XYZ file of C-alpha atoms in Angstrom:
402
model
C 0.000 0.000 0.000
C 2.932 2.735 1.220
C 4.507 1.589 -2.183
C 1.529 2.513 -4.233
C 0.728 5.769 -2.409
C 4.105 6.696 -3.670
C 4.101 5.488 -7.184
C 1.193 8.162 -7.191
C 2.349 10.744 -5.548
C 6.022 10.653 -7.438
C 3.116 10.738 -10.717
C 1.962 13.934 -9.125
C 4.683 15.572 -8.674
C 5.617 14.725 -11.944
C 2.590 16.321 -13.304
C 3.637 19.680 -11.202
C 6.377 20.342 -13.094
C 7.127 24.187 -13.213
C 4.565 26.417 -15.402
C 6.652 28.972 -17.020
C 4.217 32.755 -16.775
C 1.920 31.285 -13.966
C -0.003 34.223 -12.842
C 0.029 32.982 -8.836
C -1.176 35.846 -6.692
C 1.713 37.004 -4.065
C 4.191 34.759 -5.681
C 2.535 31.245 -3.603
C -0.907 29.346 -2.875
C -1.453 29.658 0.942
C -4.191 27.134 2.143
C -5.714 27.278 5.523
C -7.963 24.667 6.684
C -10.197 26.019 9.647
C -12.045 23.172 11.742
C -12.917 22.122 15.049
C -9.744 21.111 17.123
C -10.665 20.770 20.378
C -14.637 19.922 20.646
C -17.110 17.399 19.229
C -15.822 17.287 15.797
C -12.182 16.812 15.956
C -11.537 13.451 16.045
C -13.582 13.397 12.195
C -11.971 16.846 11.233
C -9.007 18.742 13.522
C -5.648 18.126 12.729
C -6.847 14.972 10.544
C -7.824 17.246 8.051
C -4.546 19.172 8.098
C -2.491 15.997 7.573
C -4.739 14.954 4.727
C -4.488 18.145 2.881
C -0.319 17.801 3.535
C -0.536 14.770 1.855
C -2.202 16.417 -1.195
C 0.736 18.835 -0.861
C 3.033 16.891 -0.692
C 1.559 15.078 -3.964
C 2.858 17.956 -6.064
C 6.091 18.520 -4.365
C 4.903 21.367 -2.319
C 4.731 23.422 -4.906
C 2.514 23.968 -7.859
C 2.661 26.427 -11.045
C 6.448 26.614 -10.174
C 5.387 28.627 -6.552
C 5.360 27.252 -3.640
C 2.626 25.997 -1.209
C 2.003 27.623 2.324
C -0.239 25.398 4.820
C -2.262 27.303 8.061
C -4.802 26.056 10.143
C -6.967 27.364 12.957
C -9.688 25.911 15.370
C -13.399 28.076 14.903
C -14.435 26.784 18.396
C -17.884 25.942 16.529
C -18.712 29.408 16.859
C -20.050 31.554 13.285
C -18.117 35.286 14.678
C -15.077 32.905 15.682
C -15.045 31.560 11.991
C -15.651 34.739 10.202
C -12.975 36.637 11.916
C -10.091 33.988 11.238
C -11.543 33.955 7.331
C -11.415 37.500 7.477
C -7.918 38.371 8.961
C -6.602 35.150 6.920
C -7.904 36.825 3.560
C -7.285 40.645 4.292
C -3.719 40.299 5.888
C -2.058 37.207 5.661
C -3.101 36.435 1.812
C -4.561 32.961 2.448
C -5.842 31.697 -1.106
C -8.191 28.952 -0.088
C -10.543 27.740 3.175
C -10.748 24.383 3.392
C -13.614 22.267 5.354
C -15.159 24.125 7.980
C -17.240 21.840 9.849
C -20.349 23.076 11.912
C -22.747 24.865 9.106
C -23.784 27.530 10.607
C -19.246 28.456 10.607
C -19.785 27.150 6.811
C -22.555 29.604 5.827
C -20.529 32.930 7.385
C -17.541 31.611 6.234
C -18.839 30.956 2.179
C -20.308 34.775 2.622
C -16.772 36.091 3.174
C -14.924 34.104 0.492
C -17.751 34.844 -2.089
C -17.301 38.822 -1.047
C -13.593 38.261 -1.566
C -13.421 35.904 -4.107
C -11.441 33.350 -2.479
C -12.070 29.886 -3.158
C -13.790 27.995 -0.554
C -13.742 24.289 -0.146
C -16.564 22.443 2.279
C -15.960 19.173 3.591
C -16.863 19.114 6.997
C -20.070 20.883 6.578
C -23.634 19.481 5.535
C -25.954 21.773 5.615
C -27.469 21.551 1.835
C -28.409 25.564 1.781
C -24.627 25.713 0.841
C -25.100 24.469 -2.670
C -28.579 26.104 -2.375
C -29.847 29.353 -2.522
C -26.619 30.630 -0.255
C -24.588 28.789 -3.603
C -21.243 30.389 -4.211
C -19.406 30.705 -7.915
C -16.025 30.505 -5.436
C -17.095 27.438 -3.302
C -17.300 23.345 -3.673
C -18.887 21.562 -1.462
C -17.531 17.809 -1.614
C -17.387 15.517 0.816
C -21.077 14.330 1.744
C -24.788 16.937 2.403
C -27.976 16.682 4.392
C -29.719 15.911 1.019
C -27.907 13.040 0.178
C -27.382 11.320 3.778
C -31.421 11.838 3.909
C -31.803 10.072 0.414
C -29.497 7.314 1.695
C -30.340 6.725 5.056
C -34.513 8.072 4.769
C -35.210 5.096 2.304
C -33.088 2.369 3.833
C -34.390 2.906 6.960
C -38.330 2.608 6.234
C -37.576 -0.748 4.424
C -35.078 -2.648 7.017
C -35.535 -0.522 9.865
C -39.436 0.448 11.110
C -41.988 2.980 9.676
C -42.310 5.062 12.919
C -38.872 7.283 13.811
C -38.084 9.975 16.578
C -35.465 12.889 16.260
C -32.174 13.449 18.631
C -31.535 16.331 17.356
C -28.357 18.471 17.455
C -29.929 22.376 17.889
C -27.887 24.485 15.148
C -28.006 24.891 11.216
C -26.707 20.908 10.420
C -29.107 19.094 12.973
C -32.147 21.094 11.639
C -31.114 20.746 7.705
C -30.460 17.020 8.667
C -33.841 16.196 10.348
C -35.919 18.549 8.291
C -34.215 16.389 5.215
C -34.512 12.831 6.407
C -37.961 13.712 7.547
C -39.117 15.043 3.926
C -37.618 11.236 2.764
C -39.338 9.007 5.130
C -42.700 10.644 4.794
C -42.171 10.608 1.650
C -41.426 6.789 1.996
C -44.733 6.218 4.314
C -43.094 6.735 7.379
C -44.419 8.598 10.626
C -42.271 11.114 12.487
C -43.732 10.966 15.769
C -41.459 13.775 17.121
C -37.990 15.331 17.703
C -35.673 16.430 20.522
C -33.385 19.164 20.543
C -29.704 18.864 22.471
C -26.803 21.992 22.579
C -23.457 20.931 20.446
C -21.502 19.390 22.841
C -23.616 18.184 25.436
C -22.333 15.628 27.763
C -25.543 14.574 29.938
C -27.828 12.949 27.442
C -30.167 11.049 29.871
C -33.141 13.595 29.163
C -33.222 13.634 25.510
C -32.672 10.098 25.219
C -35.526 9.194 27.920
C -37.802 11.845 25.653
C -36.710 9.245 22.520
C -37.104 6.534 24.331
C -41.368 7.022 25.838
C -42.190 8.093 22.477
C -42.593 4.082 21.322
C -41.401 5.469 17.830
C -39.394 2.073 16.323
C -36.387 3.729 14.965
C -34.605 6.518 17.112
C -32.228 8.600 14.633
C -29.258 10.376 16.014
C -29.046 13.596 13.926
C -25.807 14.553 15.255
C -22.319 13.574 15.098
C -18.848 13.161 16.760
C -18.896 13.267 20.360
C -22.452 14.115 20.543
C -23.165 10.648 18.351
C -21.546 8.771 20.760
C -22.586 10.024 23.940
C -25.709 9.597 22.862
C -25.133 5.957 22.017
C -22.950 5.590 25.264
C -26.189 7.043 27.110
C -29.108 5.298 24.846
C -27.552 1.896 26.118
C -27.318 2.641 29.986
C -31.092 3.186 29.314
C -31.701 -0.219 27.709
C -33.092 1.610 24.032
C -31.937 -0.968 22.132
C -32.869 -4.073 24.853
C -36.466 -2.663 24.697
C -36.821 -3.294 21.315
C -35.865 0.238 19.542
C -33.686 0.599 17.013
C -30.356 3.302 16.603
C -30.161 5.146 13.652
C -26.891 7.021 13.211
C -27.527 9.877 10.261
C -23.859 10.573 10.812
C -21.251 8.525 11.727
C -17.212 8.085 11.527
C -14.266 5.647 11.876
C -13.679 6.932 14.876
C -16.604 7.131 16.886
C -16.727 3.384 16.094
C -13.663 3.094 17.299
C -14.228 4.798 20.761
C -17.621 2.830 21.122
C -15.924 -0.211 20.250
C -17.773 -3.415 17.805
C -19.809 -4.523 20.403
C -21.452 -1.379 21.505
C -21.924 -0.161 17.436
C -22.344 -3.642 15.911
C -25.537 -3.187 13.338
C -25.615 0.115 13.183
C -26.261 1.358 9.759
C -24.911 4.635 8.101
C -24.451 6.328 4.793
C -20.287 7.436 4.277
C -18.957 8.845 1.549
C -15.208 7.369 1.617
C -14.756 3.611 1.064
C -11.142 2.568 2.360
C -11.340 -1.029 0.890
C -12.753 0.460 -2.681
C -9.409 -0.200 -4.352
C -5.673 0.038 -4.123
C -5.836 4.014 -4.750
C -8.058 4.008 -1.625
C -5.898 0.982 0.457
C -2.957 3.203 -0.507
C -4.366 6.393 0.910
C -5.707 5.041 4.147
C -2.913 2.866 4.811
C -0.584 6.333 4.566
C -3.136 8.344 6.976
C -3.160 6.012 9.448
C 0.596 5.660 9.770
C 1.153 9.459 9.242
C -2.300 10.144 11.975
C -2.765 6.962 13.553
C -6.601 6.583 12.310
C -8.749 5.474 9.480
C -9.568 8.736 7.357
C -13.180 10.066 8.088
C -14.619 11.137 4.656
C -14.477 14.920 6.125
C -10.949 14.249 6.342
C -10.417 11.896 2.714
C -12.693 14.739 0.797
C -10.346 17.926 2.373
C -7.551 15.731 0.354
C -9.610 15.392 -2.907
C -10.748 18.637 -2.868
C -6.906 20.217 -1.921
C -5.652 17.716 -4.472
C -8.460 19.021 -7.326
C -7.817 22.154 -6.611
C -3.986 22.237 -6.959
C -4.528 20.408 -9.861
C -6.386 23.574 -11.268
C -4.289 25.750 -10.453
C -1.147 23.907 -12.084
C -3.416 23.341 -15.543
C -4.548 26.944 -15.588
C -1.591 28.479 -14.546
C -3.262 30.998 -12.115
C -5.085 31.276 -8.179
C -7.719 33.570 -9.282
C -10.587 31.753 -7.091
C -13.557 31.884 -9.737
C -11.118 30.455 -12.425
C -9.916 27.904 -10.375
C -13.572 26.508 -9.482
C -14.450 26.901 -13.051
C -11.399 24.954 -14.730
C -12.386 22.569 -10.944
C -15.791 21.461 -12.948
C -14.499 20.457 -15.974
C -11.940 18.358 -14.909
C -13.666 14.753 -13.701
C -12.486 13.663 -9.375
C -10.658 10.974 -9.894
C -8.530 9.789 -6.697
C -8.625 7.535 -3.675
C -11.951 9.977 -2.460
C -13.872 9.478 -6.206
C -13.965 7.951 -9.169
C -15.629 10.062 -11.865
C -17.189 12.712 -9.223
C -17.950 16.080 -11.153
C -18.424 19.127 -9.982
C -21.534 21.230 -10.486
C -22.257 24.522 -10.935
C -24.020 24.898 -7.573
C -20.750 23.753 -5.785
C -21.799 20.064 -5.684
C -19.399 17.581 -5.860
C -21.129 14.600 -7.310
C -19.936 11.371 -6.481
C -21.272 8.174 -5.184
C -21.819 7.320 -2.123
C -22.404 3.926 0.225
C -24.810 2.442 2.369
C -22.806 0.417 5.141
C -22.823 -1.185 8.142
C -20.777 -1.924 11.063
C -19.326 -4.945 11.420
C -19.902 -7.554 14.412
C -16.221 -7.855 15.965
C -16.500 -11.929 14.701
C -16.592 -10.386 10.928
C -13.728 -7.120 11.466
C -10.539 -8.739 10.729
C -9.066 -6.353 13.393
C -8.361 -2.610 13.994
C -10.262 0.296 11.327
C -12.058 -2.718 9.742
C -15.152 -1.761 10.659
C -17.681 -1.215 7.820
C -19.549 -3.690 5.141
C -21.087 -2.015 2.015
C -24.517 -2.803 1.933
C -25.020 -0.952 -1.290
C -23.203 1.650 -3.347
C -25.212 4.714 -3.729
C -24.948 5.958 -7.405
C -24.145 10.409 -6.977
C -26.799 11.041 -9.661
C -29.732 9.751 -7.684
C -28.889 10.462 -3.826
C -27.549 13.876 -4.531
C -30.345 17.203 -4.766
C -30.930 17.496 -8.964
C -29.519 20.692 -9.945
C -32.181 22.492 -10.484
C -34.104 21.834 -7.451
C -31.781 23.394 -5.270
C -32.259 27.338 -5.849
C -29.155 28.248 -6.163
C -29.068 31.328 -8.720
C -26.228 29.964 -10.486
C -27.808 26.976 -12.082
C -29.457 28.397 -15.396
C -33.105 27.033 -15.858
């Protein structure tokens, strides 16, 4: 696997080779990659994220267009004026070229308002909220790794078929838990489901026992956990203590990672069924990649952290084929080139800021069936990009021409 990783990355660099009359802003490409790196989300995002997107540096020889690369990161705190102030003071004095994944949507949304004032380019992998490639669409941003639409699309009609027809919300209370529930909702009614009801919990809560009792009397068969990182498995920690499961409910995770699998362990998340958007075990591009993360980070690769490589990777690519970091460009020359890495095969990118690509239904393993440490998911299905993700021009995003 380490062998392959490098047969592809010596290929990229070869492809980087120096691009005589690039026109690259401040004489180098500075990305920044703002996250969460200290609360719920930084075991799926954090420092993960900046390790990934050094590896698709390090893919073109840390430099592209013949100037070289510049890598900064910063933690939002999950907080929108936190986010907006590092975008800000990144962009206006320290000449950062591109934001990339900003977890927490509500960060997303203030920070895709900046970059689109600015024209910087802006690319989304840690946030869902589907409003991004909607009407708050940006011609600067991509949006790649996975959205509320398509984990609703995913998740809303697997779960009336295998699952139950009656489901109750645990909800977490900001822009992503409400665009999650609102979309998975809109899928399993439109399935024949019944949403009995919902319950709303603050980002980072760590006493669960009186949302999950809420979920719990409301008899609903299927209790989905519309939340994720430390909030996911708290609530799972806490839903068990409670006996959820024992009395005959099922879990639902609407998102889930590699590592909160990994801190509940295979016999606490056994069964559980989620929709992800990066398949380690795909092929060798994929072995390759994850087998490099986890000896560089010591994890599997969540797909917030695989998509913040693809995207990086696509988007030095662009720059080194069109010669210039002038954001709008960039994105544009980004859409008609096709994804093809150890994130995507044949993922395109629309003119919303949707990066189309398939995704899969899984399941966690039972620890008789992992075959030891990170192997922890079974594909149920593979989710073809043209039917989970929003069509184009449902979305409202101005952009799209009808």
């Amino acid at each position: 696997m380490k062998t392959s990783f490098a047969a592809a990355a010596a290929c990229a660099v070869a492809l980087a080779a120096t691009t005589a009359g690039a026109e690259i802003s401040d004489g180098k490409v500075k990305i920044a990659v703002l996250n969460d790196m200290s609360g719920a989300y930084a075991d799926a995002t954090g420092m993960g994220s900046v390790e990934a997107v050094r590896m698709a540096i390090e893919e073109f020889g840390g430099q592209v267009a013949g100037m070289p690369i510049e890598l900064v990161y910063a933690d939002h705190q999950n907080k929108p004026d936190v986010g907006a102030s590092i975008a800000n003071r990144w962009i206006d004095t320290e000449q950062v070229d591109v934001i990339v994944d900003v977890p927490t949507s509500s960060v997303a949304l203030a920070v895709q308002e900046i970059t689109r004032e600015k024209n910087r380019a802006f690319l989304i992998s840690g946030a869902g909220a589907e409003q991004l490639t909607g009407e708050a669409c940006s011609p600067t941003t991509a949006h790649w790794a996975y959205d509320t639409y398509g984990q609703a699309q995913g998740m809303g009609k697997y779960g009336v078929e295998t699952l139950g027809d009656s489901w109750y919300f645990l909800t977490v209370d900001y822009a992503f838990g409400h665009a999650l529930e609102a979309s998975v909702t809109r899928v399993l009614q439109e399935s024949g489901a019944t949403v009995v009801g919902a319950v709303r919990h603050p980002l980072g809560v760590s006493d669960f026992s009186s949302f999950v009792l809420q979920a719990q009397s409301s008899g609903a068969k299927v209790i989905a956990l519309a939340n994720a990182g430390a909030d996911t498995i708290n609530s799972i920690k806490q839903a068990q203590e409670f006996g959820v499961t024992q009395g005959g409910q099922t879990l639902a995770s609407l998102l889930m990672f590699p590592t909160d699998v990994h801190s509940l362990g295979l016999e606490a998340a056994q069964g559980m069924a989620l929709v992800e958007g990066f398949y380690a075990d795909r092929d060798e591009q994929s072995r390759a990649f994850a087998d490099a993360f986890i000896q560089r980070h010591g994890t599997l690769p969540s797909m917030i952290q695989a998509g913040s490589y693809s995207a990086a990777r696509h988007y030095l690519q662009a720059i080194q084929d069109l010669g210039s970091d002038e954001a709008t460009a960039v994105l544009d020359q980004m859409r008609k080139t096709p994804v093809n890495d150890a994130f995507a095969l044949n993922g395109t990118l629309r003119a919303d800021g949707r990066m189309v690509h398939d995704m899969y239904l899984m399941q966690v393993k039972s620890p008789a069936e992992s075959s030891g440490e990170w192997d922890y998911y079974k594909v149920l299905t593979t989710l073809p990009g043209d039917d989970i993700y929003r069509p184009l021009d449902q979305g409202g995003c101005p952009l799209v021409q009808n």
